Coordinates of C-alpha atoms and ligand atoms in Angstrom, one line a residue:
M582 CA 13.6 38.2 -17.4
N583 CA 11.1 38.8 -20.2
G584 CA 8.2 36.4 -20.7
R585 CA 9.6 34.5 -23.6
L586 CA 13.0 34.1 -22.0
C587 CA 11.3 32.9 -18.9
A588 CA 9.2 30.3 -20.8
L589 CA 12.3 29.1 -22.6
T590 CA 14.3 28.7 -19.4
F591 CA 11.4 26.8 -17.9
A592 CA 11.2 24.5 -21.0
L593 CA 14.9 23.8 -20.8
L594 CA 14.7 23.1 -17.1
A595 CA 11.7 20.8 -17.6
S596 CA 13.4 18.8 -20.3
T597 CA 16.7 18.6 -18.3
A598 CA 14.8 17.4 -15.3
F599 CA 13.2 14.7 -17.5
A600 CA 16.4 13.6 -19.0
A601 CA 17.9 13.3 -15.5
D602 CA 15.0 11.2 -14.2
L603 CA 15.2 8.8 -17.1
T604 CA 18.9 8.2 -16.8
P605 CA 19.5 4.6 -15.8
T606 CA 21.1 4.2 -12.4
G607 CA 21.8 0.4 -12.3
H608 CA 20.1 0.4 -8.9
W609 CA 16.8 -0.6 -7.3
S610 CA 15.4 2.6 -5.8
G611 CA 12.4 1.0 -4.0
N612 CA 12.7 0.9 -0.2
T613 CA 14.3 -2.2 1.3
S614 CA 15.2 -0.8 4.7
G615 CA 13.3 -2.0 7.8
A616 CA 11.8 -5.5 8.5
A617 CA 9.1 -5.8 5.8
M618 CA 10.3 -8.4 3.3
T619 CA 6.8 -9.8 3.7
P620 CA 3.7 -7.7 4.8
P621 CA 3.5 -7.2 8.6
M622 CA 1.0 -9.2 10.6
G623 CA -0.3 -8.3 14.1
W624 CA -2.9 -6.3 15.9
S625 CA -3.6 -2.6 16.5
S626 CA -5.5 -0.9 19.3
W627 CA -7.4 1.7 17.3
N628 CA -10.5 -0.1 16.0
T629 CA -11.4 -1.5 19.5
F630 CA -10.1 0.9 22.0
A631 CA -9.6 4.2 20.2
T632 CA -7.7 6.5 22.6
N633 CA -9.0 4.5 25.6
I634 CA -5.9 2.3 25.8
S635 CA -4.1 1.0 28.8
E636 CA -1.3 -1.4 29.6
E637 CA -3.8 -3.9 30.9
R638 CA -5.8 -3.8 27.7
V639 CA -2.9 -4.0 25.3
L640 CA -1.2 -6.8 27.3
G641 CA -4.5 -8.6 27.5
V642 CA -4.7 -8.7 23.7
A643 CA -1.0 -9.7 23.5
A644 CA -1.8 -12.6 25.8
A645 CA -4.8 -13.5 23.6
L646 CA -2.6 -13.5 20.5
K647 CA -0.6 -16.2 22.2
S648 CA -3.5 -18.2 23.7
T649 CA -5.5 -18.2 20.4
G650 CA -2.6 -19.5 18.4
L651 CA -2.6 -16.3 16.3
A652 CA 0.9 -15.4 17.3
A653 CA 2.2 -18.7 16.2
K654 CA 0.5 -18.1 12.8
G655 CA 2.6 -14.9 12.4
Y656 CA 0.5 -12.1 14.1
R657 CA 3.4 -10.8 16.0
Y658 CA 3.2 -7.0 16.1
V659 CA 1.2 -5.5 19.1
N660 CA 0.6 -1.9 18.1
M661 CA -0.6 1.0 20.2
D662 CA -2.3 3.6 18.1
D663 CA -3.3 7.1 19.2
G664 CA -3.9 8.0 22.8
W665 CA -0.8 6.9 24.8
W666 CA 0.8 10.3 25.4
A667 CA 0.6 12.5 28.5
K668 CA 2.6 15.6 27.3
R669 CA 5.8 16.8 25.9
R670 CA 7.9 17.8 29.0
M671 CA 9.4 21.2 28.9
P672 CA 12.0 22.5 28.5
D673 CA 13.9 19.4 27.2
G674 CA 11.0 18.1 25.1
R675 CA 11.1 14.5 26.3
M676 CA 7.8 12.8 25.7
Q677 CA 5.9 11.6 28.8
I678 CA 3.5 8.7 28.9
R679 CA 0.1 8.4 30.6
A680 CA 1.4 6.5 33.5
D681 CA -2.1 6.4 35.0
Q682 CA -3.0 4.0 32.2
F683 CA 0.5 2.4 31.8
P684 CA 1.7 1.9 35.4
S685 CA 5.0 0.2 34.4
A686 CA 6.0 3.4 32.6
A687 CA 6.3 5.4 35.9
I688 CA 10.0 4.8 36.3
G689 CA 10.9 8.2 37.7
G690 CA 14.4 9.5 37.5
A691 CA 15.7 11.7 34.7
E692 CA 13.4 10.1 32.1
G693 CA 10.2 10.5 34.2
T694 CA 8.3 7.9 32.2
S695 CA 9.5 5.1 29.9
F696 CA 7.9 2.4 27.8
K697 CA 10.9 0.1 28.2
P698 CA 9.3 -2.0 30.9
F699 CA 6.2 -2.4 28.7
T700 CA 8.1 -3.4 25.5
D701 CA 10.2 -5.7 27.6
K702 CA 7.0 -7.5 28.6
I703 CA 5.8 -7.7 25.0
H704 CA 9.2 -9.0 23.9
A705 CA 9.3 -11.6 26.6
M706 CA 6.1 -13.0 25.1
G707 CA 7.9 -13.4 21.9
L708 CA 6.0 -10.5 20.3
K709 CA 7.0 -7.2 18.8
A710 CA 5.8 -3.8 20.0
G711 CA 4.4 -0.9 18.0
I712 CA 3.9 2.8 18.8
Y713 CA 2.2 5.7 17.0
S714 CA 2.9 9.4 16.3
D715 CA 2.0 12.2 14.0
L716 CA 4.3 14.1 11.7
G717 CA 2.8 17.5 12.6
R718 CA 2.8 19.1 16.0
N719 CA -0.5 17.6 17.0
S720 CA -2.4 14.4 16.5
C721 CA -5.6 13.1 14.9
S722 CA -7.3 12.6 18.2
Q723 CA -6.6 16.2 19.2
A724 CA -8.3 17.3 16.0
Y725 CA -11.2 14.8 16.2
P726 CA -11.6 13.9 19.9
S727 CA -13.8 10.9 20.6
P728 CA -16.3 11.3 23.5
D729 CA -14.5 9.1 26.0
G730 CA -11.1 10.0 24.6
F731 CA -8.0 10.8 26.5
L732 CA -6.0 13.8 25.3
P733 CA -2.6 15.2 26.2
K734 CA -2.7 17.8 28.9
G735 CA -0.9 21.0 29.7
T736 CA 0.1 24.2 27.8
V737 CA -0.1 24.6 24.1
E738 CA 3.5 23.6 23.8
E739 CA 3.2 20.6 26.2
R740 CA 0.3 19.3 24.1
E741 CA 2.5 19.4 20.9
I742 CA 3.2 15.7 21.0
G743 CA 3.8 15.2 17.3
L744 CA 7.2 14.8 15.6
Y745 CA 7.3 18.2 13.9
G746 CA 10.6 19.8 15.1
H747 CA 11.4 16.7 17.1
I748 CA 11.9 13.9 14.6
R749 CA 15.3 12.8 15.7
Q750 CA 14.6 13.2 19.4
D751 CA 11.3 11.3 19.4
I752 CA 12.4 8.5 17.1
T753 CA 15.5 7.9 19.2
T754 CA 13.3 7.9 22.4
Y755 CA 10.7 5.5 20.9
M756 CA 12.7 3.1 18.9
H757 CA 16.1 3.1 20.5
D758 CA 15.5 4.0 24.2
W759 CA 12.0 2.4 24.6
G760 CA 12.7 -0.5 22.2
F761 CA 9.7 -0.3 19.9
D762 CA 9.9 -2.3 16.7
Y763 CA 7.1 -0.6 14.7
I764 CA 5.9 2.9 14.3
K765 CA 2.9 4.4 12.5
I766 CA 3.2 8.0 11.6
D767 CA -0.1 9.8 11.0
G768 CA -0.5 13.1 9.1
C769 CA -3.4 15.0 10.7
G770 CA -0.9 17.5 12.1
L771 CA 0.1 18.4 8.6
R772 CA -3.5 18.9 7.5
D773 CA -5.8 20.0 10.3
Y774 CA -4.1 22.9 12.1
G775 CA -4.1 25.7 9.5
P776 CA -4.1 29.3 10.7
N777 CA -7.8 29.8 10.0
N778 CA -8.9 26.6 11.6
P779 CA -11.2 27.2 14.6
R780 CA -9.1 24.8 16.8
V781 CA -6.2 27.2 16.1
T782 CA -8.0 30.6 16.2
S783 CA -9.4 29.5 19.6
G784 CA -5.9 29.6 20.9
N785 CA -5.8 25.9 21.8
F786 CA -3.2 24.9 19.2
R787 CA -0.4 26.6 17.3
A788 CA -0.9 27.0 13.6
L789 CA 1.0 24.9 11.1
D790 CA 0.6 25.9 7.4
P791 CA -1.0 22.7 6.0
L792 CA 1.1 20.6 3.7
I793 CA -2.0 18.5 2.9
Y794 CA -5.3 20.1 2.0
G795 CA -8.1 17.7 2.5
W796 CA -7.8 15.3 -0.4
N797 CA -7.0 18.0 -2.9
I798 CA -4.3 16.2 -4.9
N799 CA -3.0 19.3 -6.6
A800 CA -2.9 21.6 -3.6
A801 CA -0.8 19.2 -1.4
N802 CA 2.8 20.1 -0.9
V803 CA 4.1 16.7 -2.0
A804 CA 7.8 17.5 -1.6
G805 CA 7.2 18.8 1.8
V806 CA 5.3 15.7 3.0
S807 CA 7.6 13.2 1.4
G808 CA 10.6 15.2 2.7
L809 CA 9.4 15.0 6.3
Y810 CA 8.6 11.2 6.0
S811 CA 12.1 10.7 4.5
E812 CA 13.6 12.4 7.5
V813 CA 11.7 9.9 9.7
G814 CA 13.1 7.0 7.6
E815 CA 16.6 8.3 8.1
A816 CA 16.1 8.7 11.9
L817 CA 14.8 5.1 12.1
K818 CA 17.9 3.8 10.4
T819 CA 20.0 5.6 13.0
A820 CA 17.9 4.5 15.9
K821 CA 17.8 0.9 14.8
P822 CA 21.0 0.2 12.9
N823 CA 20.1 -3.5 12.8
G824 CA 17.2 -2.7 10.6
D825 CA 14.6 -4.3 12.9
F826 CA 11.9 -1.7 12.4
L827 CA 8.7 -1.2 10.6
F828 CA 7.8 2.2 9.2
S829 CA 4.1 2.8 8.6
I830 CA 3.2 5.9 6.6
C831 CA -0.4 7.1 7.2
V832 CA -1.4 9.9 4.9
W833 CA -4.5 8.1 3.5
G834 CA -3.6 8.2 -0.2
A835 CA -3.1 12.0 0.0
A836 CA 0.0 14.0 -1.1
D837 CA 0.5 11.7 -4.1
V838 CA 1.9 9.2 -1.6
R839 CA 1.6 6.4 -4.1
S840 CA 4.4 7.9 -6.1
W841 CA 7.0 8.1 -3.2
A842 CA 6.1 5.9 -0.2
K843 CA 7.4 2.8 -2.0
D844 CA 10.8 4.4 -1.8
V845 CA 10.5 5.6 1.8
G846 CA 8.3 3.5 4.0
N847 CA 7.4 -0.2 4.7
I848 CA 3.7 0.2 4.4
S849 CA 1.6 3.1 3.2
R850 CA -2.1 3.8 3.6
T851 CA -3.8 4.1 0.2
S852 CA -7.1 5.6 1.5
D853 CA -9.0 7.1 4.3
D854 CA -10.0 5.0 7.3
L855 CA -11.8 1.7 6.9
G856 CA -15.0 1.2 8.8
P857 CA -17.0 -2.0 9.6
I858 CA -19.1 -1.4 6.4
W859 CA -19.1 -3.5 3.3
A860 CA -19.1 -0.5 0.9
R861 CA -16.3 1.1 2.8
M862 CA -14.3 -2.1 2.4
L863 CA -14.8 -1.9 -1.4
H864 CA -13.5 1.7 -1.3
N865 CA -10.4 0.8 0.7
F866 CA -9.7 -2.3 -1.3
D867 CA -10.0 -0.5 -4.6
S868 CA -7.5 2.1 -3.4
A869 CA -4.8 -0.6 -3.3
S870 CA -5.8 -3.3 -5.7
R871 CA -4.7 -1.6 -9.0
R872 CA -1.3 -0.7 -7.7
A873 CA 0.6 -4.0 -7.9
F874 CA 3.6 -2.4 -9.4
Y875 CA 3.8 0.1 -6.5
A876 CA 4.5 -2.6 -3.9
H877 CA 7.5 -4.9 -3.5
P878 CA 9.3 -6.8 -0.7
G879 CA 10.1 -4.0 1.7
S880 CA 7.2 -1.7 0.9
W881 CA 3.5 -2.6 0.7
N882 CA 0.2 -0.9 -0.1
D883 CA -1.9 -0.5 3.1
P884 CA -5.7 -0.3 2.7
D885 CA -6.0 -0.1 6.5
M886 CA -6.3 -2.5 9.4
L887 CA -8.7 -5.4 9.2
Y888 CA -12.2 -4.9 10.5
V889 CA -13.0 -8.6 10.9
G890 CA -15.1 -8.9 14.1
Y891 CA -17.2 -5.8 13.7
G892 CA -20.3 -4.6 11.8
E893 CA -20.7 -6.2 8.4
F894 CA -17.6 -8.4 9.1
D895 CA -18.8 -9.9 12.4
E896 CA -19.8 -13.5 13.2
N897 CA -23.2 -12.9 11.5
H898 CA -21.4 -12.0 8.3
I899 CA -19.0 -14.8 7.6
T900 CA -19.1 -14.4 3.8
E901 CA -18.2 -10.8 4.1
A902 CA -15.5 -11.4 6.7
Q903 CA -14.0 -14.2 4.5
S904 CA -14.0 -11.8 1.5
H905 CA -12.4 -9.0 3.5
F906 CA -9.6 -11.3 4.8
A907 CA -9.0 -13.1 1.5
L908 CA -8.8 -9.8 -0.5
W909 CA -6.4 -8.2 2.0
A910 CA -4.2 -11.4 1.9
I911 CA -3.9 -11.7 -1.9
T912 CA -3.3 -7.9 -2.2
N913 CA -0.2 -8.2 0.1
A914 CA -1.9 -5.8 2.5
P915 CA -0.6 -5.8 6.1
L916 CA -2.7 -8.3 8.1
I917 CA -3.2 -6.1 11.2
L918 CA -6.3 -7.2 13.2
G919 CA -8.3 -4.5 14.9
N920 CA -10.8 -6.5 17.0
D921 CA -10.6 -7.6 20.6
V922 CA -8.8 -10.9 20.0
S923 CA -9.5 -12.0 23.6
K924 CA -13.2 -12.2 22.7
M925 CA -13.0 -13.6 19.2
P926 CA -15.8 -16.0 18.1
K927 CA -14.4 -19.3 16.8
P928 CA -15.7 -18.9 13.2
L929 CA -13.9 -15.5 12.9
L930 CA -10.8 -16.9 14.5
D931 CA -10.8 -19.7 11.9
I932 CA -10.9 -17.1 9.1
V933 CA -7.9 -15.1 10.2
S934 CA -6.0 -18.3 11.2
N935 CA -6.3 -19.9 7.7
Q936 CA -2.7 -21.0 7.2
D937 CA -3.0 -21.3 3.5
I938 CA -4.4 -17.8 3.0
I939 CA -1.8 -16.4 5.3
A940 CA 0.9 -18.2 3.3
I941 CA -0.3 -16.4 0.2
N942 CA 0.0 -13.1 1.9
Q943 CA 3.5 -14.0 3.2
D944 CA 4.8 -15.5 0.0
K945 CA 8.4 -14.4 -0.3
E946 CA 8.3 -13.4 -3.9
G947 CA 6.1 -10.5 -2.8
N948 CA 4.0 -10.2 -5.9
Q949 CA 0.8 -8.3 -5.2
A950 CA -2.1 -9.9 -7.1
V951 CA -2.8 -8.5 -10.5
L952 CA -6.3 -7.9 -12.0
A953 CA -7.0 -10.7 -14.5
Y954 CA -10.6 -9.9 -15.0
D955 CA -12.3 -6.6 -14.1
A956 CA -15.9 -5.5 -13.9
D957 CA -17.9 -3.6 -11.4
N958 CA -19.6 -6.8 -10.2
V959 CA -17.0 -9.5 -10.6
Q960 CA -13.2 -9.3 -10.4
I961 CA -10.6 -12.0 -10.7
F962 CA -7.1 -11.5 -9.1
V963 CA -4.1 -13.7 -9.8
K964 CA -0.9 -13.7 -7.8
T965 CA 2.2 -15.6 -8.8
L966 CA 3.8 -17.4 -5.8
A967 CA 7.4 -18.4 -5.3
G968 CA 8.0 -21.6 -7.1
G969 CA 5.4 -20.7 -9.8
K970 CA 2.1 -21.7 -8.3
K971 CA -0.7 -19.2 -8.7
A972 CA -3.2 -17.8 -6.1
V973 CA -6.5 -16.8 -7.5
A974 CA -9.3 -14.9 -5.9
I975 CA -12.7 -14.6 -7.6
F976 CA -14.6 -11.8 -6.0
N977 CA -18.4 -11.2 -6.4
R978 CA -18.7 -7.5 -5.4
G979 CA -22.3 -7.3 -6.3
V980 CA -25.7 -8.1 -4.8
A981 CA -26.7 -10.9 -7.3
P982 CA -25.2 -14.4 -7.6
A983 CA -22.6 -14.5 -10.4
E984 CA -21.6 -17.2 -12.9
V985 CA -17.9 -16.8 -13.4
D986 CA -15.6 -18.4 -16.0
L987 CA -12.1 -18.9 -14.8
T988 CA -9.7 -19.5 -17.7
A989 CA -6.1 -20.8 -17.9
Q990 CA -5.4 -17.6 -19.9
Q991 CA -6.3 -15.4 -17.0
M992 CA -4.0 -17.4 -14.7
K993 CA -1.3 -17.4 -17.4
L994 CA -1.3 -21.2 -17.3
A995 CA -1.0 -23.5 -20.3
E996 CA -4.4 -24.2 -21.9
D997 CA -3.5 -27.8 -22.9
G998 CA -2.3 -29.1 -19.5
D999 CA -4.0 -30.1 -16.3
I1000 CA -4.6 -27.4 -13.7
T1001 CA -5.2 -28.4 -10.1
L1002 CA -7.3 -25.9 -8.1
T1003 CA -7.2 -26.1 -4.3
N1004 CA -10.0 -24.2 -2.6
L1005 CA -8.3 -22.6 0.4
W1006 CA -11.5 -22.4 2.5
T1007 CA -12.7 -26.0 1.9
K1008 CA -9.3 -27.6 0.9
Q1009 CA -11.3 -29.3 -1.9
Q1010 CA -9.2 -30.1 -5.0
T1011 CA -10.5 -30.0 -8.6
K1012 CA -8.6 -30.8 -11.8
I1013 CA -9.5 -28.6 -14.8
K1014 CA -8.3 -28.0 -18.3
K1015 CA -8.5 -24.7 -20.2
E1016 CA -11.4 -23.3 -18.1
T1017 CA -14.0 -23.9 -15.6
K1018 CA -17.2 -22.3 -14.2
F1019 CA -18.1 -21.2 -10.7
Q1020 CA -21.3 -19.9 -9.1
V1021 CA -20.3 -17.2 -6.7
A1022 CA -22.7 -15.9 -4.1
P1023 CA -23.2 -12.2 -3.5
R1024 CA -20.2 -10.8 -1.6
Q1025 CA -18.4 -14.1 -1.7
T1026 CA -14.7 -14.5 -2.5
L1027 CA -13.5 -17.9 -3.7
I1028 CA -9.8 -18.3 -3.2
F1029 CA -7.6 -21.0 -4.6
T1030 CA -4.1 -22.0 -5.4
A1031 CA -3.7 -23.2 -9.0
E1032 CA -0.9 -25.5 -10.1
G1033 CA -0.2 -26.2 -13.8
A1034 CA 2.3 -25.6 -16.6
H1035 CA 2.9 -22.0 -17.3
Q1036 CA 1.7 -20.4 -20.5
L1037 CA 5.2 -19.0 -21.1
K1038 CA 7.3 -22.2 -21.0
N1039 CA 10.7 -20.9 -20.3
G1040 CA 10.2 -17.8 -18.2
T1041 CA 8.0 -15.2 -16.6
Y1042 CA 6.0 -12.3 -17.9
L1043 CA 6.8 -9.0 -16.1
S1044 CA 3.1 -8.8 -15.1
E1045 CA 3.5 -12.1 -13.2
M1046 CA 6.3 -10.5 -11.1
P1047 CA 5.2 -7.0 -10.1
G1048 CA 7.2 -7.4 -6.8
R1049 CA 10.3 -7.3 -9.0
V1050 CA 9.2 -4.2 -11.0
N1051 CA 9.5 -0.7 -9.6
P1052 CA 8.1 2.3 -11.6
A1053 CA 11.0 4.6 -10.6
V1054 CA 9.5 7.2 -12.9
D1055 CA 6.1 6.5 -14.2
G1056 CA 5.7 9.4 -16.5
I1057 CA 2.8 11.1 -14.8
T1058 CA 3.1 14.8 -14.9
T1059 CA -0.5 15.8 -14.2
R1060 CA -1.9 14.3 -11.1
Q1061 CA -5.4 12.8 -11.6
A1062 CA -7.7 11.0 -9.2
D1063 CA -8.3 7.3 -9.8
P1064 CA -12.0 7.1 -11.0
Y1065 CA -12.1 3.3 -10.5
I1066 CA -12.1 3.5 -6.7
F1067 CA -15.6 2.8 -5.3
R1068 CA -17.0 6.1 -4.0
F1069 CA -18.5 5.4 -0.6
Q1070 CA -20.2 8.2 1.3
T1071 CA -17.7 9.8 3.6
W1072 CA -18.1 8.9 7.3
G1073 CA -21.6 7.6 6.8
S1074 CA -23.0 11.1 6.1
T1075 CA -24.6 12.5 3.0
R1076 CA -24.2 16.1 3.9
G1077 CA -22.5 18.1 1.2
N1078 CA -22.5 17.2 -2.5
G1079 CA -21.2 13.7 -2.5
A1080 CA -18.1 11.5 -2.6
H1081 CA -15.7 12.2 -5.5
P1082 CA -12.6 10.5 -6.8
Q1083 CA -9.9 11.6 -4.4
Y1084 CA -6.7 9.6 -4.7
A1085 CA -4.0 10.4 -7.2
G1086 CA -2.6 7.5 -9.3
W1087 CA -4.7 7.4 -12.4
G1088 CA -2.3 6.9 -15.3
G1089 CA 0.2 4.9 -13.2
A1090 CA 2.0 1.8 -14.6
Q1091 CA -0.3 -1.2 -14.9
A1092 CA 0.1 -5.0 -15.3
D1093 CA -1.8 -6.3 -18.3
Y1094 CA -3.7 -3.0 -18.8
T1095 CA -2.9 0.4 -20.1
P1096 CA -2.5 3.1 -17.4
F1097 CA -6.1 4.1 -18.1
G1098 CA -7.6 0.6 -17.8
Q1099 CA -7.8 -0.2 -21.5
T1100 CA -6.7 -3.5 -23.2
M1101 CA -3.2 -2.9 -24.6
A1102 CA -3.0 -2.7 -28.4
V1103 CA -0.3 -1.5 -30.7
G1104 CA -0.8 -1.0 -34.5
G1105 CA -4.1 -2.9 -34.2
K1106 CA -2.7 -5.9 -32.5
F1107 CA -4.0 -6.7 -29.0
Y1108 CA -1.8 -7.8 -26.1
E1109 CA -3.3 -9.7 -23.2
T1110 CA -0.1 -9.4 -21.2
G1111 CA 2.5 -6.8 -20.8
V1112 CA 3.3 -3.5 -19.0
G1113 CA 1.2 -0.5 -19.7
V1114 CA 2.8 2.8 -18.8
L1115 CA 3.1 6.4 -20.0
A1116 CA 6.1 7.7 -22.0
N1117 CA 8.9 9.4 -20.2
S1118 CA 9.1 6.5 -17.8
R1119 CA 11.8 4.3 -16.3
L1120 CA 11.0 1.0 -14.8
E1121 CA 13.5 -0.9 -12.7
V1122 CA 13.3 -4.7 -12.9
R1123 CA 15.1 -7.1 -10.6
N1124 CA 16.3 -9.9 -12.8
N1125 CA 15.3 -13.4 -11.6
G1126 CA 18.3 -15.2 -13.2
A1127 CA 16.9 -14.8 -16.7
T1128 CA 19.1 -14.6 -19.8
T1129 CA 16.8 -12.7 -22.2
F1130 CA 14.4 -9.8 -21.9
S1131 CA 11.9 -9.4 -24.7
A1132 CA 8.9 -7.2 -25.5
D1133 CA 6.9 -5.9 -28.4
V1134 CA 7.1 -2.2 -28.0
G1135 CA 5.1 0.7 -29.4
V1136 CA 2.8 3.6 -28.8
D1137 CA -0.5 2.2 -27.5
D1138 CA -3.5 2.6 -29.8
S1139 CA -5.4 4.2 -26.9
T1140 CA -2.8 7.0 -26.5
L1141 CA -4.1 10.5 -25.8
D1142 CA -1.2 12.3 -27.6
T1143 CA -0.8 10.8 -31.1
S1144 CA 1.8 13.3 -32.3
R1145 CA 5.1 12.3 -30.7
P1146 CA 7.1 9.1 -31.4
V1147 CA 8.5 7.2 -28.5
T1148 CA 11.9 5.4 -28.3
F1149 CA 12.2 2.3 -26.1
A1150 CA 15.5 1.4 -24.5
V1151 CA 16.6 -1.5 -22.3
Y1152 CA 19.5 -1.1 -19.9
G1153 CA 21.4 -3.8 -17.9
D1154 CA 23.1 -2.5 -14.7
G1155 CA 23.2 0.9 -16.2
K1156 CA 24.5 0.0 -19.7
L1157 CA 22.5 0.3 -22.9
L1158 CA 21.6 -3.2 -24.2
A1159 CA 18.9 -2.5 -26.8
K1160 CA 17.0 0.4 -28.3
S1161 CA 14.1 0.7 -30.7
A1162 CA 13.6 3.0 -33.6
P1163 CA 11.3 6.0 -32.7
K1164 CA 7.8 4.4 -32.8
A1165 CA 5.0 6.5 -34.1
Y1166 CA 1.3 6.2 -33.2
G1167 CA -0.4 3.6 -35.3
E1168 CA 2.9 1.9 -36.2
K1169 CA 3.2 -1.9 -35.6
A1170 CA 5.1 -2.9 -32.5
E1171 CA 8.8 -3.6 -32.8
P1172 CA 10.2 -6.7 -31.1
L1173 CA 13.0 -5.7 -28.8
T1174 CA 15.3 -8.3 -27.1
A1175 CA 18.2 -7.8 -24.8
A1176 CA 20.7 -10.3 -23.4
V1177 CA 20.5 -10.0 -19.6
K1178 CA 22.6 -12.9 -18.4
G1179 CA 24.3 -11.9 -15.2
V1180 CA 22.5 -8.6 -15.1
K1181 CA 21.0 -7.6 -11.7
I1182 CA 18.9 -4.6 -12.6
I1183 CA 17.2 -4.2 -15.9
E1184 CA 15.8 -0.8 -16.7
L1185 CA 13.1 -0.1 -19.3
V1186 CA 13.0 3.4 -20.5
A1187 CA 10.4 4.8 -22.9
S1188 CA 11.0 8.4 -23.9
N1189 CA 9.4 11.0 -26.1
A1190 CA 11.3 13.7 -27.9
G1191 CA 10.8 17.0 -26.0
A1192 CA 9.7 17.7 -22.5
A1193 CA 7.0 16.5 -20.2
N1194 CA 3.9 14.7 -21.3
V1195 CA 1.5 17.5 -22.1
Q1196 CA -1.1 15.0 -23.1
P1197 CA 0.0 11.6 -21.9
T1198 CA 1.5 9.3 -24.5
V1199 CA 0.5 5.8 -23.6
V1200 CA 3.0 3.1 -24.4
T1201 CA 3.0 -0.7 -24.3
W1202 CA 5.7 -3.2 -23.5
G1203 CA 3.6 -6.0 -25.0
N1204 CA 4.3 -9.6 -23.8
A1205 CA 7.3 -8.2 -21.8
A1206 CA 9.0 -11.2 -20.3
L1207 CA 12.2 -12.5 -18.9
T1208 CA 13.2 -15.9 -20.2
K1209 CA 16.0 -18.4 -20.0
Ligands
GLA1367 C1 -6.3 8.6 11.7 C2 -5.8 7.3 11.1 C3 -6.4 6.1 11.9 C4 -6.1 6.2 13.4 C5 -6.6 7.6 13.9 C6 -6.1 7.8 15.3 O1 -7.6 8.7 11.4 O2 -6.0 7.2 9.8 O3 -5.9 4.9 11.4 O4 -4.7 6.1 13.6 O5 -6.0 8.6 13.1 O6 -6.6 9.1 15.8

């Protein structure tokens, strides 16, 4: 094929691919399998015990979850992380457990060892049991052994305890035979065992061509990683046909996981590991907090397990511990404790037992909080709860006290009505109108529920219901790292040349902002609310019983590409309901309305003439709302 022909074929293929992606399906494509209609709550062994886990230790924590009352508050998963495996038995490949540490596993017979007696004990306590694996041949602890760590023993092959080449076999063993309810699947095996790696050249491990290269977002084999995780998802559905499983994806924000985990897993890590360090908490929180549209009932952003109880979140740092917990709760993060619950000081226990804050996290509408005010020192997050109340977090990230205005507008509540704020730490109630002021101490998070008439009288803005919006196609064609994520020195070291933006997602669909963090504006008119997204996108919206969809649509004034007009279309259960004229840059927005009575899935498609976004075209669905 000559060069021109090749280029033409590629252009045709590219445009065909786009047309296909934007074709409305009438379906919700976000993951709803598994048992995660609200974020999971529980405990994991990693932050306290690392690989030094045992039956006695894990059951001790399970008992403590009961005796402290935490289990009754919803902390029900008891998860073993890395370190439980003895070896993969040859030649049948059946996994064997470290029976020296888990005595009840030594059942003998054909199986050799089994976790069934262990999960039976957990279940008898009314709790759920979690296990851990890796998607490569080897694990994270084999790549980064801790000094007192326990590692699988035996030949190279026997030490290959990861899922690679054994997905069906292992998932069946763990989830069906052994009866686990939760599985976390790590990704070190897909990253750290390349042919030139010293741990491989030494002969200790077999090479696996990496699918993930550090945090290089362009070198990662995204289809390879998502394909393997999807295989796990399918195996889980077979092993647990009743759907009682939780699938935790752990590739730390790499492999463009933001774009696909919402369709595959129940929770997905958005960043590298959290540590007991304030600045690290900022890093992990930021990796999840601007992704409200990328979470929904069934699939949540996971900024990692809670570090309450350690370092800058211990009993001498109550303000920090409260912030960490409140921020995780309002972001719909999993509430997975990591400390030794049996030794938990009362003030910390009180924080993670706060029923009102837990209720915000577990609210069944599943709307992750949206950024209502954003600055490096102060942020305000607002989450719409079932029934229409709001939850509000005012977060002072900085080192100086901050005077903060909280407005009805930020909460999307009516400016002329009474608003009742209930402080969820003190339970104190205040009535306000239009706006109020707070003094917020350094590192403090104030968290409230707010009750008042809605700004939009007869409906809901789409940015108030991100749990019902799925960016099935978000128009990103060039992966870029999110520069807004706090860049904390990696692993406490300053060797090398510094921390850099490392997680793809910049340019993704945003509630009330453009994809690049600007105020939305079309033809000179500003929009305080709406959906900001790139052209060549398709958003799926689960209708909430509304009869009308409406938005002012147009190319955003902040667009990078100003040359190509965009057409906006609204579909209801796969059928075209409304379509705009092609909207050019600088043109005023066009009001678009569609009758959606009885429609289940509304799809919002914004498309450019031509192929992919060479330079992104930023579009705005201003004031996008569902009304009755
Ligand atoms: C990775 C994960 C952690 C933990 C360890 C175990 O680093 O990100 O959460 O599971 O592996 O080795």
